[in-house]
Amino acid sequence: MMDGSKKKRSTSGVLDYLRKTLPRSSLLELYSDEARGRFVCRSILQQLSDVGQQIVMRLTSCGGSFPLGGQPGKPGIKDWVNEPHRIPQLLKELKNWAIIQSDETSDISLTDEFNLGLQTSIRSLDTSPWTALSHKAMMALSKEAGGSKYKPVSLSDLDHHTRNQWDTVLYYMVGTENGRDPPTAVVRFLEETGLMQPDSEFKGSRDKAPLVITSKGYEFMLLSTHQQVWHFVVQYLHALEGHKKSGQLLTEAMLFLISLSYAKVGEGYSSSSLTKRGRTFMRDFSLFGLLYEQKLNEKISIFYPTQIALQLVQDSSSGSSNSWSSSTKALDGALAHPKPQNSSHLAIIVQTNFQLCAYTTSELHKSMLGLFCDVQSIRRLPNVIFMIITRDSVKSAFALGVTAEQILRFLEKHAHPKLRAGSISLIPQNVEDQIWLWDRERLRLQWTEVWKIDCFESPMFDAVKEYALEIGAHSWSSKAKGVIYVPFSKAEQVNTFATQWRAKTVSN
């Protein structure tokens, strides 16, 4: 079973999910998959530190086992590292990944599953678990299917598919008309994850109440597309845990996601190369924008991985430069038209006078900016929106659950691409500092429920105060006034001490 003993923690991608969530037995199960296990081993190896990779590769070359060493005249793994004090931490990392058997014996051995998977990966020339279809093969497959005619899919089509999937979700969340609603499964996820909830002010039946966005949903809107997609994938994986065959389903889902990362964006793959469960995941993940599925008939289809799918396994920062260049191209393309075009680009320039200039034609972007900008100050040109960042608008965002860090990260992520070419700050320093100051205004006062203890004598005051300090129950005191304030949760304990001290003094 894959529910394991590891606690569910926040994760940022597929491999982070493997490391933090899955138990050792599940990792070994992934490594041992005959067709795709070698790609899992390859992905894990790439996640290790440089020294960790060297240790694993040398162990593989030595038959999978080698002495730990550290003794005169007996070579070992410690001789491979310039800083031997790092060995315990490195071995702990390898054990967490179920790469080595144990770090407690004199010999360090790779697990049989990982060793076999890695050796198979080294010998294999395959770059992907699936074979990409040539144009000729796609035409033949289309003819064989006898259904819809095959239509070539370009990179721009894939970007458009991912963008449409998530724009539809965000439009739905903010209640802006977009012409179509997200798939039912996505709407259900929005409610189950607390991003939306039934309108409490609806007077009819709760089952028929429209969904409205929650404070958690506002936070979700300001996340990057990568984080939003991964959020849905995690919820999908959690949903599988409730199935009677959860172990098998989760194993297949993780293998599918890792295999997906080795596919090429823009290449087409036949659904017949997938397992039965894999075809189910293909259809489900297409709802999240990970794939684009082109159906040829009821049984045969061609699927195309999107860029966001590769980023789920790769370091999320690795795609940042690509996103900047694509933003530049989208912006330049939109501005090249004599008339404003419908485009997904959002390029923001924040000025030192707190005016925000946003190059966009999207009503969705307008709604998102309205979370922390003064909507009353809006001025519009055909392809530009001007708004003002004010104290009241930012504090209204805080009240909805949005943090200062999220606002600043959103402004940086969508900063005008031309700003990245120079040395100028993406956000003026005075604006960034002021947003942080507005955030700290909420923390200037901290309310603590306390209990007042009156001490009419100086010795009693000193004794009670000393006791309160010892147990961490001192909030405030004044010897001149003869009062001590203690947290209400510890009032009974301090009162008991004060009563006993007073009784002992009287008896003496």
PDB file of N, CA and C in Angstrom, residues 410-457:
ATOM      1  N   PHE A 410       3.635  37.942  -7.035  1.00  0.00           N
ATOM      2  CA  PHE A 410       2.794  38.089  -8.217  1.00  0.00           C
ATOM      3  C   PHE A 410       3.304  39.236  -9.094  1.00  0.00           C
ATOM      4  N   LEU A 411       3.656  40.357  -8.477  1.00  0.00           N
ATOM      5  CA  LEU A 411       4.161  41.505  -9.235  1.00  0.00           C
ATOM      6  C   LEU A 411       5.501  41.187  -9.901  1.00  0.00           C
ATOM      7  N   GLU A 412       6.350  40.441  -9.199  1.00  0.00           N
ATOM      8  CA  GLU A 412       7.645  40.075  -9.772  1.00  0.00           C
ATOM      9  C   GLU A 412       7.477  39.083 -10.920  1.00  0.00           C
ATOM     10  N   LYS A 413       6.595  38.104 -10.719  1.00  0.00           N
ATOM     11  CA  LYS A 413       6.404  37.070 -11.746  1.00  0.00           C
ATOM     12  C   LYS A 413       5.884  37.670 -13.045  1.00  0.00           C
ATOM     13  N   HIS A 414       5.011  38.670 -12.929  1.00  0.00           N
ATOM     14  CA  HIS A 414       4.399  39.262 -14.113  1.00  0.00           C
ATOM     15  C   HIS A 414       5.013  40.619 -14.469  1.00  0.00           C
ATOM     16  N   ALA A 415       6.215  40.877 -13.972  1.00  0.00           N
ATOM     17  CA  ALA A 415       6.883  42.134 -14.311  1.00  0.00           C
ATOM     18  C   ALA A 415       7.137  42.194 -15.818  1.00  0.00           C
ATOM     19  N   HIS A 416       7.104  43.398 -16.361  1.00  0.00           N
ATOM     20  CA  HIS A 416       7.320  43.592 -17.796  1.00  0.00           C
ATOM     21  C   HIS A 416       8.649  42.948 -18.208  1.00  0.00           C
ATOM     22  N   PRO A 417       8.643  42.099 -19.242  1.00  0.00           N
ATOM     23  CA  PRO A 417       9.882  41.406 -19.643  1.00  0.00           C
ATOM     24  C   PRO A 417      11.050  42.342 -19.911  1.00  0.00           C
ATOM     25  N   LYS A 418      10.776  43.556 -20.368  1.00  0.00           N
ATOM     26  CA  LYS A 418      11.860  44.488 -20.660  1.00  0.00           C
ATOM     27  C   LYS A 418      12.604  44.906 -19.388  1.00  0.00           C
ATOM     28  N   LEU A 419      11.909  44.850 -18.233  1.00  0.00           N
ATOM     29  CA  LEU A 419      12.557  45.214 -16.978  1.00  0.00           C
ATOM     30  C   LEU A 419      13.647  44.214 -16.603  1.00  0.00           C
ATOM     31  N   ARG A 420      13.489  42.966 -17.062  1.00  0.00           N
ATOM     32  CA  ARG A 420      14.443  41.926 -16.701  1.00  0.00           C
ATOM     33  C   ARG A 420      15.751  42.071 -17.467  1.00  0.00           C
ATOM     34  N   ALA A 421      15.714  42.829 -18.535  1.00  0.00           N
ATOM     35  CA  ALA A 421      16.914  42.980 -19.358  1.00  0.00           C
ATOM     36  C   ALA A 421      17.931  43.926 -18.725  1.00  0.00           C
ATOM     37  N   GLY A 422      17.478  44.810 -17.850  1.00  0.00           N
ATOM     38  CA  GLY A 422      18.373  45.780 -17.239  1.00  0.00           C
ATOM     39  C   GLY A 422      18.651  45.467 -15.782  1.00  0.00           C
ATOM     40  N   SER A 423      19.271  46.427 -15.111  1.00  0.00           N
ATOM     41  CA  SER A 423      19.630  46.250 -13.700  1.00  0.00           C
ATOM     42  C   SER A 423      18.588  46.864 -12.770  1.00  0.00           C
ATOM     43  N   ILE A 424      17.534  47.444 -13.330  1.00  0.00           N
ATOM     44  CA  ILE A 424      16.511  48.095 -12.520  1.00  0.00           C
ATOM     45  C   ILE A 424      15.704  47.055 -11.745  1.00  0.00           C
ATOM     46  N   SER A 425      15.280  47.437 -10.549  1.00  0.00           N
ATOM     47  CA  SER A 425      14.494  46.534  -9.715  1.00  0.00           C
ATOM     48  C   SER A 425      13.121  46.308 -10.346  1.00  0.00           C
ATOM     49  N   LEU A 426      12.621  45.075 -10.250  1.00  0.00           N
ATOM     50  CA  LEU A 426      11.320  44.762 -10.818  1.00  0.00           C
ATOM     51  C   LEU A 426      10.202  45.492 -10.091  1.00  0.00           C
ATOM     52  N   ILE A 427      10.389  45.732  -8.798  1.00  0.00           N
ATOM     53  CA  ILE A 427       9.431  46.496  -7.985  1.00  0.00           C
ATOM     54  C   ILE A 427      10.210  47.600  -7.293  1.00  0.00           C
ATOM     55  N   PRO A 428       9.781  48.863  -7.396  1.00  0.00           N
ATOM     56  CA  PRO A 428      10.488  49.937  -6.695  1.00  0.00           C
ATOM     57  C   PRO A 428      10.630  49.625  -5.201  1.00  0.00           C
ATOM     58  N   GLN A 429      11.782  49.945  -4.658  1.00  0.00           N
ATOM     59  CA  GLN A 429      12.063  49.589  -3.269  1.00  0.00           C
ATOM     60  C   GLN A 429      11.085  50.232  -2.304  1.00  0.00           C
ATOM     61  N   ASN A 430      10.681  51.491  -2.586  1.00  0.00           N
ATOM     62  CA  ASN A 430       9.757  52.164  -1.658  1.00  0.00           C
ATOM     63  C   ASN A 430       8.379  51.484  -1.653  1.00  0.00           C
ATOM     64  N   VAL A 431       7.952  50.955  -2.813  1.00  0.00           N
ATOM     65  CA  VAL A 431       6.668  50.262  -2.889  1.00  0.00           C
ATOM     66  C   VAL A 431       6.743  48.934  -2.138  1.00  0.00           C
ATOM     67  N   GLU A 432       7.817  48.188  -2.357  1.00  0.00           N
ATOM     68  CA  GLU A 432       7.983  46.907  -1.668  1.00  0.00           C
ATOM     69  C   GLU A 432       8.030  47.098  -0.151  1.00  0.00           C
ATOM     70  N   ASP A 433       8.818  48.080   0.300  1.00  0.00           N
ATOM     71  CA  ASP A 433       8.922  48.338   1.745  1.00  0.00           C
ATOM     72  C   ASP A 433       7.571  48.723   2.333  1.00  0.00           C
ATOM     73  N   GLN A 434       6.805  49.545   1.600  1.00  0.00           N
ATOM     74  CA  GLN A 434       5.533  50.016   2.131  1.00  0.00           C
ATOM     75  C   GLN A 434       4.520  48.870   2.247  1.00  0.00           C
ATOM     76  N   ILE A 435       4.520  47.962   1.291  1.00  0.00           N
ATOM     77  CA  ILE A 435       3.615  46.814   1.374  1.00  0.00           C
ATOM     78  C   ILE A 435       3.942  45.964   2.596  1.00  0.00           C
ATOM     79  N   TRP A 436       5.246  45.788   2.859  1.00  0.00           N
ATOM     80  CA  TRP A 436       5.642  45.043   4.064  1.00  0.00           C
ATOM     81  C   TRP A 436       5.225  45.790   5.328  1.00  0.00           C
ATOM     82  N   LEU A 437       5.334  47.126   5.324  1.00  0.00           N
ATOM     83  CA  LEU A 437       4.931  47.912   6.499  1.00  0.00           C
ATOM     84  C   LEU A 437       3.430  47.814   6.738  1.00  0.00           C
ATOM     85  N   TRP A 438       2.641  47.841   5.658  1.00  0.00           N
ATOM     86  CA  TRP A 438       1.191  47.680   5.807  1.00  0.00           C
ATOM     87  C   TRP A 438       0.863  46.298   6.375  1.00  0.00           C
ATOM     88  N   ASP A 439       1.657  45.317   5.969  1.00  0.00           N
ATOM     89  CA  ASP A 439       1.440  43.971   6.492  1.00  0.00           C
ATOM     90  C   ASP A 439       1.732  43.917   7.994  1.00  0.00           C
ATOM     91  N   ARG A 440       2.775  44.613   8.426  1.00  0.00           N
ATOM     92  CA  ARG A 440       3.166  44.573   9.835  1.00  0.00           C
ATOM     93  C   ARG A 440       2.236  45.389  10.729  1.00  0.00           C
ATOM     94  N   GLU A 441       1.451  46.267  10.103  1.00  0.00           N
ATOM     95  CA  GLU A 441       0.475  47.021  10.899  1.00  0.00           C
ATOM     96  C   GLU A 441      -0.503  46.086  11.592  1.00  0.00           C
ATOM     97  N   ARG A 442      -0.734  44.940  10.972  1.00  0.00           N
ATOM     98  CA  ARG A 442      -1.672  43.984  11.563  1.00  0.00           C
ATOM     99  C   ARG A 442      -1.095  43.308  12.795  1.00  0.00           C
ATOM    100  N   LEU A 443       0.219  43.386  12.960  1.00  0.00           N
ATOM    101  CA  LEU A 443       0.879  42.666  14.043  1.00  0.00           C
ATOM    102  C   LEU A 443       1.413  43.590  15.128  1.00  0.00           C
ATOM    103  N   ARG A 444       1.032  44.872  15.066  1.00  0.00           N
ATOM    104  CA  ARG A 444       1.551  45.800  16.070  1.00  0.00           C
ATOM    105  C   ARG A 444       0.994  45.502  17.452  1.00  0.00           C
ATOM    106  N   LEU A 445      -0.227  45.015  17.535  1.00  0.00           N
ATOM    107  CA  LEU A 445      -0.844  44.653  18.805  1.00  0.00           C
ATOM    108  C   LEU A 445      -1.136  43.165  18.826  1.00  0.00           C
ATOM    109  N   GLN A 446      -0.825  42.545  19.946  1.00  0.00           N
ATOM    110  CA  GLN A 446      -1.103  41.130  20.121  1.00  0.00           C
ATOM    111  C   GLN A 446      -1.909  40.952  21.400  1.00  0.00           C
ATOM    112  N   TRP A 447      -3.123  40.452  21.245  1.00  0.00           N
ATOM    113  CA  TRP A 447      -4.019  40.306  22.384  1.00  0.00           C
ATOM    114  C   TRP A 447      -3.727  39.007  23.130  1.00  0.00           C
ATOM    115  N   THR A 448      -3.588  39.139  24.454  1.00  0.00           N
ATOM    116  CA  THR A 448      -3.357  37.979  25.301  1.00  0.00           C
ATOM    117  C   THR A 448      -4.325  38.026  26.474  1.00  0.00           C
ATOM    118  N   GLU A 449      -5.055  36.958  26.678  1.00  0.00           N
ATOM    119  CA  GLU A 449      -5.986  36.879  27.796  1.00  0.00           C
ATOM    120  C   GLU A 449      -5.202  36.562  29.072  1.00  0.00           C
ATOM    121  N   VAL A 450      -5.283  37.460  30.069  1.00  0.00           N
ATOM    122  CA  VAL A 450      -4.463  37.319  31.283  1.00  0.00           C
ATOM    123  C   VAL A 450      -5.330  37.349  32.537  1.00  0.00           C
ATOM    124  N   TRP A 451      -4.695  36.993  33.648  1.00  0.00           N
ATOM    125  CA  TRP A 451      -5.337  37.000  34.971  1.00  0.00           C
ATOM    126  C   TRP A 451      -4.501  37.873  35.899  1.00  0.00           C
ATOM    127  N   LYS A 452      -5.189  38.729  36.649  1.00  0.00           N
ATOM    128  CA  LYS A 452      -4.496  39.656  37.540  1.00  0.00           C
ATOM    129  C   LYS A 452      -4.354  39.045  38.931  1.00  0.00           C
ATOM    130  N   ILE A 453      -3.140  39.090  39.464  1.00  0.00           N
ATOM    131  CA  ILE A 453      -2.865  38.610  40.820  1.00  0.00           C
ATOM    132  C   ILE A 453      -2.380  39.795  41.656  1.00  0.00           C
ATOM    133  N   ASP A 454      -3.070  40.077  42.734  1.00  0.00           N
ATOM    134  CA  ASP A 454      -2.695  41.193  43.630  1.00  0.00           C
ATOM    135  C   ASP A 454      -1.740  40.688  44.696  1.00  0.00           C
ATOM    136  N   CYS A 455      -0.629  41.372  44.820  1.00  0.00           N
ATOM    137  CA  CYS A 455       0.381  41.042  45.845  1.00  0.00           C
ATOM    138  C   CYS A 455       0.523  42.252  46.774  1.00  0.00           C
ATOM    139  N   PHE A 456       0.027  42.115  48.019  1.00  0.00           N
ATOM    140  CA  PHE A 456      -0.011  43.262  48.929  1.00  0.00           C
ATOM    141  C   PHE A 456       1.303  43.457  49.683  1.00  0.00           C
ATOM    142  N   GLU A 457       2.176  42.472  49.606  1.00  0.00           N
ATOM    143  CA  GLU A 457       3.463  42.594  50.277  1.00  0.00           C
ATOM    144  C   GLU A 457       4.588  42.404  49.276  1.00  0.00           C
TER     145      GLU A 457
END
